[in-house]
XYZ file of C-alpha atoms in Angstrom:
697
model
C 0.000 0.000 0.000
C 1.414 3.345 -1.059
C 1.819 6.032 1.577
C -0.737 8.871 1.336
C 0.570 12.422 0.875
C -0.046 13.498 4.511
C 2.010 10.546 5.807
C 4.820 11.354 3.352
C 4.850 14.964 4.522
C 4.817 13.899 8.181
C 7.705 11.468 7.652
C 9.778 14.196 5.992
C 8.876 16.624 8.784
C 9.946 14.091 11.433
C 13.226 13.334 9.637
C 14.148 17.012 9.476
C 13.135 17.602 13.097
C 15.185 14.640 14.322
C 18.210 15.761 12.285
C 17.895 19.213 13.827
C 17.768 17.834 17.361
C 20.646 15.415 16.664
C 22.748 18.395 15.601
C 21.793 20.380 18.710
C 22.588 17.442 21.009
C 25.666 15.781 19.503
C 27.411 18.679 17.735
C 26.417 21.845 19.593
C 25.921 20.146 23.001
C 22.858 22.384 23.419
C 19.677 20.247 23.289
C 16.339 21.987 22.820
C 14.073 19.131 23.911
C 14.265 16.432 26.618
C 15.297 12.885 25.722
C 11.740 11.630 26.181
C 10.417 14.020 23.524
C 13.205 13.009 21.111
C 12.339 9.343 21.685
C 8.674 10.087 20.988
C 9.508 11.690 17.634
C 11.787 8.789 16.705
C 9.148 6.197 17.573
C 6.574 8.073 15.506
C 8.894 8.017 12.482
C 9.695 4.329 13.039
C 5.984 3.527 13.116
C 5.380 5.424 9.875
C 8.270 3.682 8.107
C 7.126 0.288 9.369
C 3.643 0.941 7.974
C 4.939 2.325 4.668
C 8.396 0.837 3.883
C 8.793 3.069 0.807
C 9.159 6.037 3.202
C 12.498 4.668 4.446
C 15.362 6.779 3.038
C 19.122 6.305 3.380
C 19.350 9.559 5.356
C 16.561 8.687 7.796
C 17.607 8.860 11.490
C 16.094 5.387 11.882
C 18.783 3.924 9.618
C 21.836 4.770 11.743
C 22.154 1.154 12.875
C 20.143 -0.507 10.157
C 22.830 -2.310 8.158
C 23.528 -6.019 8.342
C 27.020 -7.207 9.373
C 29.521 -7.127 6.490
C 31.482 -10.118 5.241
C 34.501 -7.865 4.591
C 35.395 -4.254 3.806
C 35.295 -3.076 0.199
C 38.184 -1.041 -1.196
C 37.578 2.629 -1.997
C 39.753 4.899 -4.132
C 39.852 8.456 -2.858
C 38.917 11.143 -5.375
C 41.818 13.224 -4.051
C 44.689 11.658 -2.093
C 44.609 11.924 1.714
C 48.093 13.323 2.336
C 50.109 12.936 5.511
C 51.747 15.926 7.213
C 55.373 16.739 7.918
C 56.213 16.859 11.630
C 57.816 19.524 13.780
C 59.217 18.113 17.015
C 60.247 21.383 18.648
C 59.815 25.140 18.385
C 62.891 25.534 16.177
C 61.426 23.214 13.519
C 58.088 25.055 13.704
C 59.843 28.384 13.134
C 61.736 26.870 10.188
C 58.412 25.854 8.622
C 57.142 29.425 9.008
C 60.365 30.783 7.449
C 59.969 28.535 4.387
C 56.340 29.555 3.977
C 57.097 33.288 4.247
C 59.975 33.048 1.788
C 57.846 31.091 -0.665
C 55.059 33.667 -0.501
C 57.365 36.689 -0.323
C 55.659 38.148 2.754
C 56.681 39.066 6.290
C 53.765 37.390 8.079
C 51.271 34.630 7.271
C 47.858 33.869 8.713
C 47.531 30.258 9.849
C 44.676 28.002 10.905
C 45.517 26.091 14.116
C 43.679 23.182 15.713
C 44.506 20.197 17.957
C 45.943 17.095 16.305
C 43.496 14.405 17.358
C 44.813 10.989 18.297
C 42.293 9.008 16.267
C 41.649 7.554 12.830
C 41.488 9.626 9.614
C 38.299 9.285 7.605
C 36.815 10.635 4.354
C 33.089 11.382 4.033
C 31.436 11.866 0.664
C 28.139 13.730 0.287
C 26.176 13.833 -2.969
C 23.344 16.361 -3.122
C 23.710 16.740 0.623
C 23.281 13.041 1.458
C 26.045 10.874 2.929
C 26.801 8.193 0.327
C 30.206 6.879 1.319
C 32.770 6.856 4.131
C 36.269 5.411 3.854
C 39.392 5.092 5.993
C 42.615 6.801 4.920
C 44.374 3.528 4.065
C 47.543 4.281 2.103
C 46.306 7.738 1.180
C 45.051 6.649 -2.261
C 42.831 3.701 -1.326
C 41.052 2.945 1.910
C 38.360 0.649 3.301
C 34.690 1.508 2.952
C 33.123 1.955 6.393
C 29.905 3.737 5.409
C 27.649 1.502 7.528
C 29.895 2.020 10.551
C 30.192 5.804 10.162
C 26.422 6.126 9.851
C 26.205 4.997 13.498
C 28.222 8.018 14.711
C 25.544 10.305 16.056
C 27.425 13.563 15.341
C 27.766 12.719 11.623
C 24.789 14.127 9.653
C 23.250 11.667 7.220
C 21.952 14.687 5.335
C 23.452 18.170 5.365
C 21.374 20.991 6.806
C 19.417 23.171 4.393
C 20.351 26.872 4.611
C 19.751 29.954 2.454
C 20.530 29.550 -1.254
C 23.804 31.512 -1.179
C 25.137 29.190 1.526
C 24.012 25.908 -0.054
C 26.355 22.941 -0.169
C 27.832 21.815 -3.516
C 26.472 18.793 -5.397
C 29.621 16.823 -4.467
C 31.371 17.398 -1.145
C 34.223 15.266 0.186
C 35.110 16.040 3.800
C 38.108 14.765 5.757
C 37.985 14.232 9.494
C 39.211 12.239 12.475
C 37.205 9.571 14.286
C 38.016 9.365 17.989
C 36.773 8.272 21.389
C 36.388 10.530 24.402
C 38.157 9.461 27.573
C 34.767 8.739 29.157
C 33.679 6.375 26.380
C 37.135 4.738 26.293
C 36.936 4.003 30.021
C 33.407 2.611 29.649
C 34.442 0.302 26.797
C 37.389 -1.093 28.746
C 35.343 -1.458 31.935
C 32.763 -3.505 30.059
C 35.485 -5.572 28.391
C 37.001 -6.355 31.778
C 33.624 -7.432 33.162
C 32.913 -9.659 30.184
C 36.426 -10.981 29.658
C 36.833 -9.229 26.295
C 39.693 -7.307 24.709
C 40.952 -4.339 26.736
C 42.346 -1.565 24.523
C 45.701 0.061 25.267
C 44.621 3.612 24.387
C 41.683 5.582 22.926
C 43.196 5.579 19.422
C 43.398 1.794 19.252
C 39.881 1.555 20.651
C 38.546 4.010 18.042
C 40.241 2.160 15.184
C 39.006 -1.192 16.473
C 35.486 0.143 16.872
C 35.309 1.621 13.373
C 36.619 -1.567 11.769
C 33.874 -3.780 13.213
C 32.108 -5.742 10.495
C 28.903 -5.497 12.522
C 27.767 -1.830 12.625
C 25.770 -2.549 15.766
C 29.024 -3.103 17.642
C 30.352 0.208 16.320
C 27.166 1.963 17.407
C 27.554 0.694 20.966
C 31.073 2.163 21.254
C 29.960 5.820 21.035
C 32.493 7.196 18.535
C 32.886 10.910 17.813
C 34.225 12.811 14.803
C 35.680 16.244 14.020
C 36.096 17.410 10.425
C 39.384 19.162 9.631
C 39.454 19.694 5.872
C 38.097 19.128 2.364
C 38.738 16.685 -0.439
C 37.046 16.791 -3.823
C 34.376 19.449 -4.384
C 31.863 19.695 -7.228
C 31.017 23.082 -8.690
C 32.602 26.515 -8.355
C 34.843 27.408 -5.358
C 32.716 28.589 -2.424
C 35.372 29.577 0.096
C 38.624 31.536 0.084
C 40.220 30.148 3.242
C 40.518 27.014 5.312
C 38.983 28.613 8.411
C 36.027 29.925 6.405
C 35.435 26.491 4.859
C 35.330 24.897 8.336
C 32.869 27.525 9.531
C 30.678 26.841 6.511
C 30.619 23.041 6.793
C 29.818 23.531 10.492
C 26.733 25.495 9.454
C 25.797 22.560 7.238
C 25.809 20.334 10.316
C 29.270 18.745 10.174
C 31.148 18.700 13.494
C 34.413 20.666 13.639
C 36.800 21.159 16.545
C 35.702 23.961 18.881
C 39.419 24.558 19.504
C 40.128 25.640 15.902
C 41.530 29.189 15.691
C 43.016 31.546 13.101
C 46.365 32.986 14.287
C 48.746 35.621 12.944
C 52.330 34.646 12.194
C 54.700 32.365 14.053
C 54.173 34.146 17.370
C 50.456 33.449 17.089
C 51.302 29.777 16.428
C 53.527 29.615 19.529
C 50.905 31.316 21.697
C 48.243 28.848 20.538
C 50.604 25.925 21.192
C 51.261 27.127 24.741
C 47.559 27.672 25.479
C 46.382 24.311 24.150
C 49.283 22.551 25.877
C 48.173 23.974 29.228
C 44.592 22.826 28.601
C 45.492 19.495 27.043
C 44.700 17.313 30.035
C 41.359 19.039 30.603
C 40.100 18.186 27.135
C 37.582 15.357 26.889
C 39.668 13.517 24.279
C 43.293 12.702 23.492
C 45.436 14.986 21.331
C 49.082 14.466 20.427
C 49.957 17.801 18.893
C 48.767 20.820 16.901
C 48.153 21.096 13.137
C 49.005 24.400 11.417
C 47.802 25.216 7.884
C 48.310 28.297 5.757
C 44.794 29.699 5.934
C 44.317 31.289 2.491
C 43.630 28.763 -0.291
C 45.307 31.055 -2.849
C 48.537 30.946 -0.815
C 48.219 27.165 -0.438
C 48.070 26.832 -4.231
C 51.212 28.987 -4.665
C 53.160 26.836 -2.216
C 51.865 23.627 -3.851
C 53.007 24.777 -7.325
C 56.459 25.678 -5.977
C 56.765 22.280 -4.292
C 55.750 20.448 -7.503
C 58.477 22.269 -9.453
C 61.060 21.253 -6.848
C 59.921 17.621 -6.900
C 60.052 17.424 -10.704
C 57.218 14.933 -11.034
C 57.815 12.982 -7.796
C 54.701 12.070 -5.796
C 53.395 14.687 -3.384
C 53.205 13.074 0.068
C 53.310 16.101 2.384
C 51.660 19.446 1.568
C 54.085 22.359 1.759
C 51.463 24.581 3.420
C 50.803 22.463 6.528
C 52.728 20.917 9.408
C 51.944 18.911 12.547
C 53.698 19.921 15.746
C 54.056 16.750 17.832
C 53.997 16.863 21.616
C 56.822 14.975 23.380
C 56.316 11.200 23.491
C 54.002 9.971 26.247
C 55.207 6.374 26.080
C 58.661 5.001 26.779
C 60.369 1.668 27.427
C 61.742 0.770 30.836
C 62.018 -2.238 33.170
C 59.967 -3.358 36.192
C 62.268 -3.547 39.224
C 59.620 -4.489 41.799
C 55.855 -4.495 42.437
C 54.402 -2.983 45.620
C 50.768 -2.824 46.795
C 49.155 0.426 47.933
C 46.010 0.447 50.071
C 43.346 2.963 49.092
C 40.795 4.742 51.274
C 38.203 2.016 50.608
C 40.672 -0.784 51.325
C 41.360 -1.613 47.686
C 44.864 -2.933 47.044
C 46.420 -1.421 43.927
C 49.600 -2.979 42.529
C 52.233 -0.393 41.605
C 55.228 -1.138 39.400
C 58.539 0.263 40.681
C 60.390 1.148 37.495
C 63.890 1.952 36.375
C 63.410 5.770 36.174
C 62.648 7.032 32.660
C 61.810 10.480 31.249
C 58.311 10.599 29.718
C 56.755 13.806 28.363
C 59.277 15.905 30.242
C 58.979 14.220 33.655
C 60.886 11.421 35.379
C 58.675 8.395 36.003
C 59.646 5.758 38.560
C 56.222 4.306 39.435
C 53.258 3.163 37.324
C 49.903 1.649 38.205
C 49.092 -1.937 37.275
C 45.394 -1.475 38.232
C 44.604 -4.920 39.690
C 45.633 -8.583 39.615
C 43.432 -9.330 36.592
C 45.336 -6.691 34.598
C 48.678 -8.089 35.760
C 47.666 -11.564 34.619
C 46.157 -10.328 31.359
C 49.299 -8.391 30.460
C 51.522 -11.057 32.081
C 53.641 -8.481 33.907
C 56.583 -9.877 35.873
C 59.356 -8.327 37.906
C 62.280 -7.934 35.506
C 60.143 -7.393 32.386
C 60.717 -4.666 29.800
C 57.478 -2.684 29.474
C 55.899 0.255 27.675
C 54.845 2.952 30.155
C 52.462 5.788 29.297
C 52.181 9.138 31.016
C 49.500 11.678 30.086
C 49.759 14.939 32.042
C 48.410 14.548 35.574
C 47.095 11.044 34.915
C 48.940 8.367 36.904
C 51.473 6.621 34.633
C 50.454 3.087 33.669
C 52.124 -0.004 32.278
C 50.595 -0.428 28.832
C 52.135 -3.706 27.689
C 55.022 -6.102 28.118
C 57.687 -6.953 25.539
C 57.868 -10.740 26.013
C 60.645 -10.998 23.412
C 62.917 -9.103 25.841
C 61.983 -11.173 28.914
C 64.988 -12.534 30.863
C 64.879 -16.075 32.236
C 64.858 -14.974 35.889
C 61.688 -12.827 35.916
C 59.441 -13.211 38.980
C 55.611 -13.518 38.768
C 53.582 -11.050 40.858
C 51.642 -12.502 43.821
C 48.776 -10.903 45.726
C 49.786 -10.450 49.397
C 47.785 -12.430 51.955
C 47.856 -9.591 54.496
C 47.365 -5.833 54.242
C 50.757 -4.068 53.978
C 49.389 -1.239 56.190
C 47.599 -2.951 59.091
C 48.266 -6.673 58.668
C 44.594 -7.648 58.322
C 43.622 -10.395 55.904
C 43.291 -9.491 52.233
C 40.082 -10.729 50.634
C 39.473 -11.100 46.908
C 35.951 -12.311 46.245
C 35.576 -14.688 43.334
C 34.557 -12.808 40.198
C 35.863 -9.424 41.403
C 39.001 -7.777 40.036
C 39.818 -5.791 43.174
C 41.307 -7.288 46.341
C 40.665 -5.452 49.637
C 41.943 -5.178 53.184
C 39.312 -6.461 55.625
C 40.428 -4.285 58.541
C 37.982 -1.524 57.687
C 37.540 -0.074 61.207
C 41.231 -0.177 62.073
C 43.372 0.163 58.938
C 45.139 3.543 58.828
C 44.692 3.743 55.055
C 40.900 3.496 55.439
C 40.580 5.497 58.644
C 39.038 8.694 57.272
C 36.530 6.951 55.025
C 35.486 4.565 57.816
C 34.771 7.471 60.174
C 32.957 9.511 57.513
C 30.701 6.555 56.743
C 30.140 5.798 60.437
C 28.952 9.388 61.027
C 26.854 9.663 57.834
C 23.142 10.462 57.952
C 21.984 6.948 57.068
C 24.387 5.347 59.547
C 24.880 6.895 63.040
C 23.575 10.291 61.832
C 26.132 12.442 63.683
C 25.043 15.813 62.350
C 27.846 18.393 62.234
C 30.645 15.854 61.792
C 31.425 16.715 58.171
C 34.213 15.527 55.922
C 36.557 18.462 56.648
C 36.160 18.023 60.394
C 36.917 14.307 60.100
C 40.056 15.185 58.111
C 41.215 17.493 60.911
C 40.488 14.990 63.671
C 42.469 12.236 61.937
C 45.331 14.457 60.772
C 45.831 15.828 64.306
C 45.843 12.337 65.797
C 42.693 12.905 67.861
C 40.715 10.080 66.231
C 42.075 6.770 64.963
C 38.815 4.801 64.763
C 35.063 5.496 65.182
C 35.157 4.696 68.912
C 37.542 7.614 69.517
C 34.753 10.011 68.507
C 33.011 9.339 71.824
C 36.118 10.242 73.822
C 36.507 13.739 72.350
C 36.444 16.692 74.742
C 35.156 20.235 74.469
C 38.720 21.533 74.662
C 39.918 19.302 71.802
C 37.018 20.202 69.502
C 36.985 23.945 70.177
C 40.680 24.093 69.215
C 39.969 22.985 65.658
C 39.605 25.300 62.657
C 36.143 26.882 62.352
C 35.016 25.188 65.571
C 34.062 27.598 68.331
C 33.022 26.513 71.796
C 29.316 26.556 70.895
C 29.807 24.411 67.773
C 31.973 22.006 69.765
C 29.317 21.733 72.479
C 26.623 21.086 69.874
C 28.675 18.304 68.319
C 29.272 16.672 71.688
C 25.510 16.765 72.317
C 24.818 15.106 68.945
C 27.469 12.455 69.682
C 25.785 11.759 72.997
C 22.365 11.435 71.313
C 23.791 9.007 68.740
C 24.715 6.547 71.501
C 21.157 5.221 71.348
C 20.426 3.883 67.885
C 19.082 0.746 66.203
C 20.984 -2.450 65.598
C 20.378 -2.086 61.851
C 21.929 1.405 61.802
C 24.901 0.234 63.856
C 25.564 -2.700 61.519
C 25.338 -0.361 58.517
C 27.673 2.128 60.226
C 30.419 -0.504 60.525
C 31.012 -0.163 56.796
C 31.100 -3.861 55.951
C 31.559 -4.199 52.210
C 28.358 -5.151 50.342
C 26.248 -4.452 53.465
C 23.991 -1.489 52.804
C 20.899 -0.337 54.672
C 18.624 -3.099 53.409
C 21.082 -5.896 54.153
C 21.897 -4.400 57.569
C 18.180 -4.356 58.438
C 17.780 -7.968 57.313
C 20.746 -9.017 59.468
C 19.369 -7.157 62.486
C 15.899 -8.683 62.128
C 17.289 -12.176 61.659
C 19.932 -12.313 64.406
C 18.448 -9.652 66.757
C 21.803 -9.643 68.557
C 25.202 -8.336 67.424
C 27.176 -11.113 69.105
C 25.116 -13.718 67.290
C 25.875 -11.983 64.001
C 29.603 -11.730 64.756
C 29.818 -15.483 65.391
C 27.396 -16.507 62.614
C 28.630 -19.305 60.306
C 28.213 -18.966 56.544
C 25.258 -21.362 56.517
C 23.315 -19.092 58.889
C 24.058 -16.003 56.778
C 22.922 -17.720 53.593
C 19.495 -18.358 55.133
C 18.737 -14.630 54.925
C 16.955 -13.439 51.807
C 19.229 -11.311 49.616
C 22.490 -12.632 51.053
C 24.558 -14.859 48.818
C 28.063 -16.293 49.050
C 29.779 -12.994 48.123
C 28.041 -10.941 50.826
C 28.427 -13.736 53.356
C 32.171 -13.899 52.662
C 32.513 -10.129 53.200
C 30.620 -10.281 56.517
C 32.654 -13.206 57.831
C 35.966 -11.686 56.723
C 35.135 -8.379 58.446
C 34.238 -9.934 61.803
C 37.149 -12.383 61.612
C 39.646 -9.525 61.974
C 40.674 -9.017 65.634
C 41.220 -5.283 65.017
C 37.627 -4.800 63.887
C 36.340 -6.663 66.948
C 38.472 -4.456 69.204
C 36.920 -1.287 67.793
C 33.402 -2.746 68.136
C 34.161 -3.664 71.760
C 35.323 -0.065 72.409
C 32.100 1.277 70.915
C 30.063 -0.900 73.277
C 32.248 -0.316 76.361
C 30.656 1.476 79.354
C 33.816 3.553 79.727
C 32.864 5.527 76.605
C 29.155 5.548 77.370
C 28.220 2.415 75.468
C 26.269 2.574 72.242
C 22.961 0.768 72.808
C 19.877 -0.207 70.866
C 16.520 -1.865 71.452
C 16.262 -5.503 70.585
C 14.726 -5.720 67.080
C 11.414 -7.471 66.595
C 11.290 -10.687 64.648
C 8.773 -10.271 61.822
C 7.227 -13.671 62.639
C 6.602 -12.688 66.256
C 5.046 -9.391 65.215
C 2.635 -11.066 62.785
C 1.721 -14.004 65.040
C 1.578 -12.100 68.330
C 4.477 -14.051 69.817
C 6.501 -12.764 72.741
C 9.627 -11.145 71.432
C 9.983 -8.489 74.110
C 7.754 -5.661 75.217
C 7.874 -4.006 71.833
C 5.842 -6.798 70.175
C 2.701 -5.480 71.845
C 3.257 -1.990 70.455
C 0.466 -0.730 68.143
C 3.003 -0.328 65.320
C 4.425 -3.838 65.605
C 3.833 -5.807 62.419
C 2.241 -2.858 60.588
C 3.228 -1.985 57.022
C 3.343 1.775 56.492
C 4.171 4.247 53.715
C 5.250 7.856 54.358
C 4.364 10.838 52.150
C 4.822 14.572 52.653
C 6.924 16.506 55.183
C 6.902 15.589 58.877
C 8.385 17.320 61.929
C 11.630 15.322 61.716
C 13.798 13.922 58.917
C 12.099 10.978 57.247
C 15.120 8.729 57.855
C 14.874 9.307 61.614
C 11.142 8.547 61.662
C 11.684 5.472 59.509
C 14.373 4.176 61.879
C 12.108 4.644 64.916
C 9.175 2.980 63.192
C 11.311 -0.024 62.331
C 12.681 -0.180 65.867
C 9.063 -0.385 67.075
C 8.349 -3.301 64.755
C 6.805 -1.575 61.733
C 7.767 -2.263 58.158
C 8.314 0.920 56.119
C 7.915 0.632 52.337
C 7.899 3.148 49.486
C 4.893 1.911 47.497
C 1.284 1.292 48.421
C -0.408 -2.096 48.062
C -3.308 -4.014 49.538
C -0.928 -5.141 52.301
C -0.296 -1.557 53.436
C -1.911 -0.800 56.817
C -1.382 2.969 57.052
C -0.358 5.871 54.821
C 1.354 8.468 57.029
C 0.642 11.866 55.462
C 2.654 14.914 56.482
C 2.526 18.427 55.045
C 2.172 18.661 51.245
C 1.595 14.924 50.689
C 1.787 13.371 47.239
C -1.586 13.488 45.482
C -1.017 10.175 43.685
C -0.381 8.339 46.951
C -3.452 9.862 48.608
C -5.642 8.851 45.677
C -4.207 5.336 45.544
C -4.605 4.903 49.322
C -8.296 5.775 49.047
C -8.700 3.375 46.104
C -7.070 0.541 48.084
C -8.909 1.366 51.308
C -5.660 2.121 53.165
C -6.143 4.204 56.331
C -4.519 7.649 56.140
C -3.100 9.083 59.386
C -1.472 12.446 60.083
C 1.570 13.514 62.055
C -0.322 13.940 65.370
C -1.811 10.444 65.224
C 1.626 9.059 64.335
C 3.177 10.806 67.347
C 0.513 9.287 69.594
C 1.161 5.812 68.173
C 4.938 6.087 68.491
C 4.605 7.235 72.086
C 2.221 4.441 73.058
């Protein structure tokens, strides 16, 4: 069935609208509509094209990942060769390039176009009548591989050029050259996924970009999230429409093609040097890797003069490097050296990170003697051994890393790297759960490397809720030696606190009062405050309800832990490893010691007792025991505090209403949807005053 005229017009309207919003989102980084609205437009177009297949066009946004996997890449001959650039490795060579250009043009100063040299993969895009018809890799400069299906998946690449006023219309044939690359964020995501799934981990963003573009299945390319910046032109049909390189980039940008936002026009060699200095200072803050700066004589007329002069000098030899452009290369960021030892550093969360101690080597202007090895999985994957010759990369402020080993240079006496059994800081056991890449120290409450994070977590709102004990105050307390573990918080004095920065006597007194109030809590909050890995609020509550006693939990065998819903072997192993450490038990004993004003809690109610009316302590007869409640609106205290008290009294607090809900507690400005649903389900609605009466019963 042929599509009626209104449907054809609507499909065209949707295609143009989606192209516009793609450009705003992926090229300008300035979206006009929310993602949900974009998805609605796309689904509407997909539905139209499904109903009328003849409406599907090659430039439709629905076709970005529509191609079937290829059997192989076809060869493409470039209409104009994709030339490589001569390199300048220092300022002297850059000034020599400028001297040659000025002498060739017979002028004292030349205007240049400057932009970052992307560390990616060169590509050529061909548009006919504004529609993308072909994309090819650089190859040998004359012939490359066709990757049209793959390039179509790059969201910043327009499948159809934007329509503008007649005098700014694109030519019938337009060949654009650019660089495909990956941002650091996408590169990290790709490698993280590869590590989880046991796939190939890429050494750097360039290799990852090249590997992603050369996937026979375009769907794989689409998932990688490639980007592209256009940096020049190839073949053009029709009369010349621009007089300079910078103007041509501005014009293709108006047509929807992405160009580097760092591109600038500069005057003379001093302008080139100033640009180089500025981009070098900002290099590590860019979202993508660059390895230099490309300078081009800006005026096309001057480029042609220099090209003609170069052709006369070559006397018919092939032109490989244009005389009007040069690439300034930053100092190398990778060098060879040897691994002299491997040490393990303990991070603030207890993670053990292997660090290679290297024979010192100069990389990018700095001496490097240490490099991260990330984790034991990476060591095994790269097969790093003490004594190996390795490639090390340094990129600005990023920690140097061992990229790969040269096995052909491996001596016979190399030593494999072993994970230590005990923490090099505190001596606690090191635990590496099966299936996880990271190994961790289990002495969370005691280990000096984890001290600050353990105390910050202990004091956090959802743990012991010690209001006023912020991160900066914790830093001061630890750095001054006043607090070594959470128990030391309860031994602080007014004199000690008031002597800290930004802590007057009143603030110190307030904090001591809050500390005193926090001594009475719930068992669930206390378990959560211990900071046991994999034990969040929900798991802590389940442990408290099941064991009802901390000592029983501390001594619990694995079989008992596995009986609790939501706890599997991994969580059980973390719990047992934590309580097995004598140092952790010592801190817990201090927290419960009368000498510090012991931390106490009411014995939690067993859910079975609450439902069946069994005797589980006085609290089982409380009106809230066994009740399922939902809270909406604002009450007189923080919701977390009310929730904790309700649970301590035997209630179950949930976030969604159902037929099993007993009460909806409605504070000020309650949610309309919850009120309506409660009435529909017949759930009793009670206010803050009634709740206060119930909690005080």
